[in-house]
């Protein structure tokens, strides 16, 4: 549940140092590879990416998302902190 996700996030913050570049394509491709291994509909994967930086590999990330779109998985990207996330390709600018 959500409590487990939050606990994992808090534990990760204690053990990793956040820095750039912020490349999403490798992790999306990794989860997509796992999702592609089970084709009987018995599993569904949710990839939650919490980031404090703007995506550095935008073209590759878009390609990875398109490739993964036919797989039993969802990708949720949450931007936290003061970085400028709007208008960078995945979110439309406000206005």
Tab-separated table of N, CA and C in Angstrom:
chain	number	residue	atom	x	y	z
A	1	UNK	N	0.807	-1.184	0.000
A	1	UNK	CA	0.000	0.000	0.000
A	1	UNK	C	0.858	1.259	0.000
A	2	UNK	N	0.211	2.382	0.124
A	2	UNK	CA	0.895	3.674	0.096
A	2	UNK	C	1.852	3.826	1.270
A	3	UNK	N	1.514	3.210	2.403
A	3	UNK	CA	2.413	3.282	3.554
A	3	UNK	C	3.761	2.637	3.234
A	4	UNK	N	3.730	1.519	2.535
A	4	UNK	CA	4.963	0.846	2.143
A	4	UNK	C	5.777	1.672	1.166
A	5	UNK	N	5.105	2.359	0.246
A	5	UNK	CA	5.800	3.227	-0.709
A	5	UNK	C	6.492	4.363	0.039
A	6	UNK	N	5.773	4.993	0.961
A	6	UNK	CA	6.360	6.097	1.723
A	6	UNK	C	7.518	5.632	2.587
A	7	UNK	N	7.382	4.475	3.208
A	7	UNK	CA	8.463	3.933	4.027
A	7	UNK	C	9.697	3.653	3.177
A	8	UNK	N	9.496	3.084	2.007
A	8	UNK	CA	10.624	2.816	1.104
A	8	UNK	C	11.293	4.107	0.677
A	9	UNK	N	10.500	5.129	0.370
A	9	UNK	CA	11.046	6.431	-0.028
A	9	UNK	C	11.872	7.033	1.103
A	10	UNK	N	11.330	7.033	2.318
A	10	UNK	CA	12.064	7.601	3.449
A	10	UNK	C	13.344	6.826	3.729
A	11	UNK	N	13.303	5.509	3.621
A	11	UNK	CA	14.503	4.698	3.810
A	11	UNK	C	15.543	5.020	2.742
A	12	UNK	N	15.099	5.191	1.514
A	12	UNK	CA	16.020	5.516	0.422
A	12	UNK	C	16.691	6.863	0.645
A	13	UNK	N	15.944	7.836	1.145
A	13	UNK	CA	16.525	9.150	1.398
A	13	UNK	C	17.660	9.089	2.412
A	14	UNK	N	17.606	8.132	3.303
A	14	UNK	CA	18.658	7.985	4.312
A	14	UNK	C	19.910	7.325	3.753
A	15	UNK	N	19.787	6.646	2.605
A	15	UNK	CA	20.908	5.847	2.118
A	15	UNK	C	21.472	6.277	0.768
A	16	UNK	N	20.820	7.200	0.080
A	16	UNK	CA	21.320	7.638	-1.226
A	16	UNK	C	21.508	9.142	-1.237
A	17	UNK	N	22.388	9.590	-2.122
A	17	UNK	CA	22.590	11.012	-2.325
A	17	UNK	C	22.023	11.367	-3.698
A	18	UNK	N	21.143	12.343	-3.747
A	18	UNK	CA	20.520	12.738	-4.993
A	18	UNK	C	21.443	13.689	-5.748
A	19	UNK	N	21.669	13.399	-7.031
A	19	UNK	CA	22.482	14.267	-7.876
A	19	UNK	C	22.169	13.957	-9.329
A	20	UNK	N	22.654	14.774	-10.239
A	20	UNK	CA	22.394	14.591	-11.660
A	20	UNK	C	23.530	13.895	-12.355
A	21	UNK	N	23.371	13.576	-13.599
A	21	UNK	CA	22.189	13.866	-14.404
A	21	UNK	C	21.017	12.967	-14.011
A	22	UNK	N	19.830	13.398	-14.385
A	22	UNK	CA	18.608	12.677	-14.057
A	22	UNK	C	18.155	11.899	-15.286
A	23	UNK	N	18.595	10.670	-15.405
A	23	UNK	CA	18.273	9.808	-16.545
A	23	UNK	C	17.201	8.807	-16.143
A	24	UNK	N	16.046	8.875	-16.796
A	24	UNK	CA	14.930	7.987	-16.484
A	24	UNK	C	14.859	6.769	-17.388
A	25	UNK	N	15.335	6.884	-18.618
A	25	UNK	CA	15.189	5.791	-19.588
A	25	UNK	C	15.733	4.458	-19.068
A	26	UNK	N	16.907	4.416	-18.437
A	26	UNK	CA	17.405	3.110	-17.979
A	26	UNK	C	16.475	2.414	-16.991
A	27	UNK	N	15.909	3.146	-16.045
A	27	UNK	CA	15.033	2.505	-15.056
A	27	UNK	C	13.691	2.122	-15.688
A	28	UNK	N	13.188	2.946	-16.601
A	28	UNK	CA	11.947	2.593	-17.303
A	28	UNK	C	12.158	1.325	-18.121
A	29	UNK	N	13.278	1.260	-18.831
A	29	UNK	CA	13.571	0.075	-19.638
A	29	UNK	C	13.748	-1.174	-18.771
A	30	UNK	N	14.344	-1.021	-17.599
A	30	UNK	CA	14.525	-2.152	-16.684
A	30	UNK	C	13.182	-2.701	-16.225
A	31	UNK	N	12.282	-1.821	-15.793
A	31	UNK	CA	10.966	-2.261	-15.340
A	31	UNK	C	10.164	-2.819	-16.509
A	32	UNK	N	10.293	-2.198	-17.680
A	32	UNK	CA	9.590	-2.699	-18.870
A	32	UNK	C	10.061	-4.112	-19.206
A	33	UNK	N	11.350	-4.377	-19.070
A	33	UNK	CA	11.869	-5.722	-19.316
A	33	UNK	C	11.268	-6.736	-18.361
A	34	UNK	N	11.117	-6.348	-17.109
A	34	UNK	CA	10.488	-7.228	-16.125
A	34	UNK	C	9.017	-7.442	-16.458
A	35	UNK	N	8.321	-6.367	-16.824
A	35	UNK	CA	6.897	-6.473	-17.157
A	35	UNK	C	6.678	-7.328	-18.398
A	36	UNK	N	7.596	-7.281	-19.334
A	36	UNK	CA	7.452	-8.037	-20.586
A	36	UNK	C	7.624	-9.541	-20.378
A	37	UNK	N	8.225	-9.952	-19.267
A	37	UNK	CA	8.479	-11.369	-19.021
A	37	UNK	C	7.220	-12.145	-18.639
A	38	UNK	N	6.206	-11.458	-18.129
A	38	UNK	CA	4.972	-12.128	-17.708
A	38	UNK	C	3.865	-11.702	-18.664
A	39	UNK	N	3.428	-12.620	-19.499
A	39	UNK	CA	2.454	-12.282	-20.542
A	39	UNK	C	1.069	-12.869	-20.290
A	40	UNK	N	0.880	-13.502	-19.138
A	40	UNK	CA	-0.417	-14.148	-18.881
A	40	UNK	C	-1.415	-13.249	-18.144
A	41	UNK	N	-1.056	-11.992	-17.907
A	41	UNK	CA	-1.968	-11.068	-17.245
A	41	UNK	C	-2.024	-11.199	-15.740
A	42	UNK	N	-1.152	-11.982	-15.149
A	42	UNK	CA	-1.196	-12.215	-13.713
A	42	UNK	C	-0.460	-11.129	-12.906
A	43	UNK	N	0.323	-10.285	-13.581
A	43	UNK	CA	1.085	-9.264	-12.869
A	43	UNK	C	0.922	-7.918	-13.548
A	44	UNK	N	0.938	-6.860	-12.726
A	44	UNK	CA	0.903	-5.488	-13.220
A	44	UNK	C	1.936	-4.713	-12.420
A	45	UNK	N	2.711	-3.895	-13.080
A	45	UNK	CA	3.809	-3.171	-12.439
A	45	UNK	C	3.504	-1.680	-12.418
A	46	UNK	N	3.856	-1.041	-11.304
A	46	UNK	CA	3.734	0.405	-11.181
A	46	UNK	C	5.117	0.946	-10.848
A	47	UNK	N	5.637	1.788	-11.736
A	47	UNK	CA	6.931	2.428	-11.523
A	47	UNK	C	6.666	3.846	-11.045
A	48	UNK	N	7.059	4.131	-9.819
A	48	UNK	CA	6.922	5.466	-9.246
A	48	UNK	C	8.314	6.084	-9.193
A	49	UNK	N	8.489	7.174	-9.934
A	49	UNK	CA	9.762	7.898	-9.930
A	49	UNK	C	9.521	9.229	-9.238
A	50	UNK	N	10.232	9.451	-8.144
A	50	UNK	CA	10.174	10.721	-7.428
A	50	UNK	C	11.495	11.418	-7.694
A	51	UNK	N	11.436	12.586	-8.292
A	51	UNK	CA	12.657	13.252	-8.720
A	51	UNK	C	12.721	14.684	-8.224
A	52	UNK	N	13.936	15.143	-7.964
A	52	UNK	CA	14.134	16.550	-7.624
A	52	UNK	C	14.847	17.275	-8.755
A	53	UNK	N	14.945	16.635	-9.910
A	53	UNK	CA	15.628	17.255	-11.039
A	53	UNK	C	14.883	17.061	-12.339
A	54	UNK	N	15.147	17.930	-13.276
A	54	UNK	CA	14.550	17.847	-14.599
A	54	UNK	C	15.202	16.691	-15.357
A	55	UNK	N	14.442	15.997	-16.166
A	55	UNK	CA	14.914	14.820	-16.899
A	55	UNK	C	16.037	15.212	-17.856
A	56	UNK	N	17.165	14.528	-17.758
A	56	UNK	CA	18.329	14.819	-18.601
A	56	UNK	C	18.275	14.094	-19.939
A	57	UNK	N	17.643	12.939	-19.974
A	57	UNK	CA	17.584	12.136	-21.205
A	57	UNK	C	16.161	12.102	-21.757
A	58	UNK	N	15.621	13.285	-22.042
A	58	UNK	CA	14.210	13.402	-22.416
A	58	UNK	C	13.855	12.564	-23.645
A	59	UNK	N	14.638	12.618	-24.709
A	59	UNK	CA	14.319	11.856	-25.916
A	59	UNK	C	14.271	10.357	-25.620
A	60	UNK	N	15.275	9.841	-24.924
A	60	UNK	CA	15.317	8.424	-24.582
A	60	UNK	C	14.188	8.054	-23.628
A	61	UNK	N	13.842	8.961	-22.712
A	61	UNK	CA	12.739	8.712	-21.778
A	61	UNK	C	11.414	8.606	-22.521
A	62	UNK	N	11.176	9.512	-23.465
A	62	UNK	CA	9.952	9.447	-24.256
A	62	UNK	C	9.887	8.144	-25.045
A	63	UNK	N	11.013	7.749	-25.642
A	63	UNK	CA	11.047	6.489	-26.394
A	63	UNK	C	10.765	5.299	-25.485
A	64	UNK	N	11.342	5.307	-24.272
A	64	UNK	CA	11.123	4.214	-23.318
A	64	UNK	C	9.664	4.153	-22.896
A	65	UNK	N	9.035	5.302	-22.696
A	65	UNK	CA	7.624	5.331	-22.306
A	65	UNK	C	6.750	4.793	-23.429
A	66	UNK	N	7.029	5.197	-24.662
A	66	UNK	CA	6.254	4.707	-25.801
A	66	UNK	C	6.412	3.198	-25.930
A	67	UNK	N	7.634	2.694	-25.796
A	67	UNK	CA	7.878	1.253	-25.888
A	67	UNK	C	7.137	0.500	-24.790
A	68	UNK	N	7.127	1.066	-23.582
A	68	UNK	CA	6.491	0.406	-22.437
A	68	UNK	C	4.975	0.530	-22.451
A	69	UNK	N	4.431	1.365	-23.311
A	69	UNK	CA	2.993	1.657	-23.265
A	69	UNK	C	2.104	0.452	-23.567
A	70	UNK	N	2.643	-0.565	-24.199
A	70	UNK	CA	1.843	-1.753	-24.500
A	70	UNK	C	2.002	-2.845	-23.434
A	71	UNK	N	2.770	-2.559	-22.419
A	71	UNK	CA	3.054	-3.552	-21.375
A	71	UNK	C	2.140	-3.351	-20.169
A	72	UNK	N	2.011	-4.381	-19.333
A	72	UNK	CA	1.174	-4.251	-18.133
A	72	UNK	C	1.890	-3.456	-17.045
A	73	UNK	N	2.000	-2.144	-17.273
A	73	UNK	CA	2.688	-1.290	-16.306
A	73	UNK	C	2.209	0.149	-16.436
A	74	UNK	N	2.339	0.872	-15.339
A	74	UNK	CA	2.084	2.309	-15.306
A	74	UNK	C	3.355	2.993	-14.854
A	75	UNK	N	3.563	4.202	-15.352
A	75	UNK	CA	4.720	5.006	-14.962
A	75	UNK	C	4.187	6.304	-14.376
A	76	UNK	N	4.576	6.579	-13.140
A	76	UNK	CA	4.175	7.808	-12.457
A	76	UNK	C	5.452	8.569	-12.131
A	77	UNK	N	5.538	9.810	-12.604
A	77	UNK	CA	6.712	10.646	-12.329
A	77	UNK	C	6.239	11.835	-11.504
A	78	UNK	N	6.842	11.998	-10.321
A	78	UNK	CA	6.481	13.076	-9.412
A	78	UNK	C	7.707	13.960	-9.219
A	79	UNK	N	7.553	15.238	-9.540
A	79	UNK	CA	8.635	16.195	-9.327
A	79	UNK	C	8.484	16.871	-7.986
A	80	UNK	N	9.561	16.906	-7.212
A	80	UNK	CA	9.558	17.568	-5.907
A	80	UNK	C	10.674	18.604	-5.881
A	81	UNK	N	10.490	19.637	-5.116
A	81	UNK	CA	11.527	20.636	-4.984
A	81	UNK	C	11.357	21.796	-5.946
A	82	UNK	N	12.372	22.654	-6.022
A	82	UNK	CA	12.255	23.910	-6.761
A	82	UNK	C	12.571	23.830	-8.257
A	83	UNK	N	12.895	22.665	-8.792
A	83	UNK	CA	13.253	22.552	-10.211
A	83	UNK	C	12.067	22.942	-11.095
A	84	UNK	N	12.364	23.406	-12.296
A	84	UNK	CA	11.335	23.799	-13.265
A	84	UNK	C	10.939	22.570	-14.066
A	85	UNK	N	9.754	21.999	-13.772
A	85	UNK	CA	9.305	20.774	-14.418
A	85	UNK	C	8.355	21.042	-15.582
A	86	UNK	N	7.671	22.148	-15.565
A	86	UNK	CA	6.678	22.428	-16.601
A	86	UNK	C	7.353	22.826	-17.908
A	87	UNK	N	6.711	22.475	-19.019
A	87	UNK	CA	7.206	22.874	-20.322
A	87	UNK	C	8.474	22.171	-20.749
A	88	UNK	N	8.833	21.060	-20.113
A	88	UNK	CA	10.062	20.343	-20.434
A	88	UNK	C	9.807	19.096	-21.269
A	89	UNK	N	8.579	18.912	-21.729
A	89	UNK	CA	8.325	17.808	-22.627
A	89	UNK	C	7.312	16.784	-22.131
A	90	UNK	N	7.219	16.579	-20.823
A	90	UNK	CA	6.254	15.619	-20.301
A	90	UNK	C	5.061	16.312	-19.681
A	91	UNK	N	5.224	17.525	-19.193
A	91	UNK	CA	4.122	18.288	-18.617
A	91	UNK	C	3.876	19.511	-19.482
A	92	UNK	N	2.614	19.824	-19.765
A	92	UNK	CA	2.338	21.047	-20.518
A	92	UNK	C	2.556	22.268	-19.635
A	93	UNK	N	2.950	23.399	-20.211
A	93	UNK	CA	3.104	24.617	-19.401
A	93	UNK	C	1.749	25.092	-18.903
A	94	UNK	N	1.734	25.699	-17.725
A	94	UNK	CA	0.482	26.265	-17.188
A	94	UNK	C	0.153	27.525	-17.956
A	95	UNK	N	-1.130	27.839	-18.023
A	95	UNK	CA	-1.463	29.102	-18.645
A	95	UNK	C	-2.707	29.065	-19.303
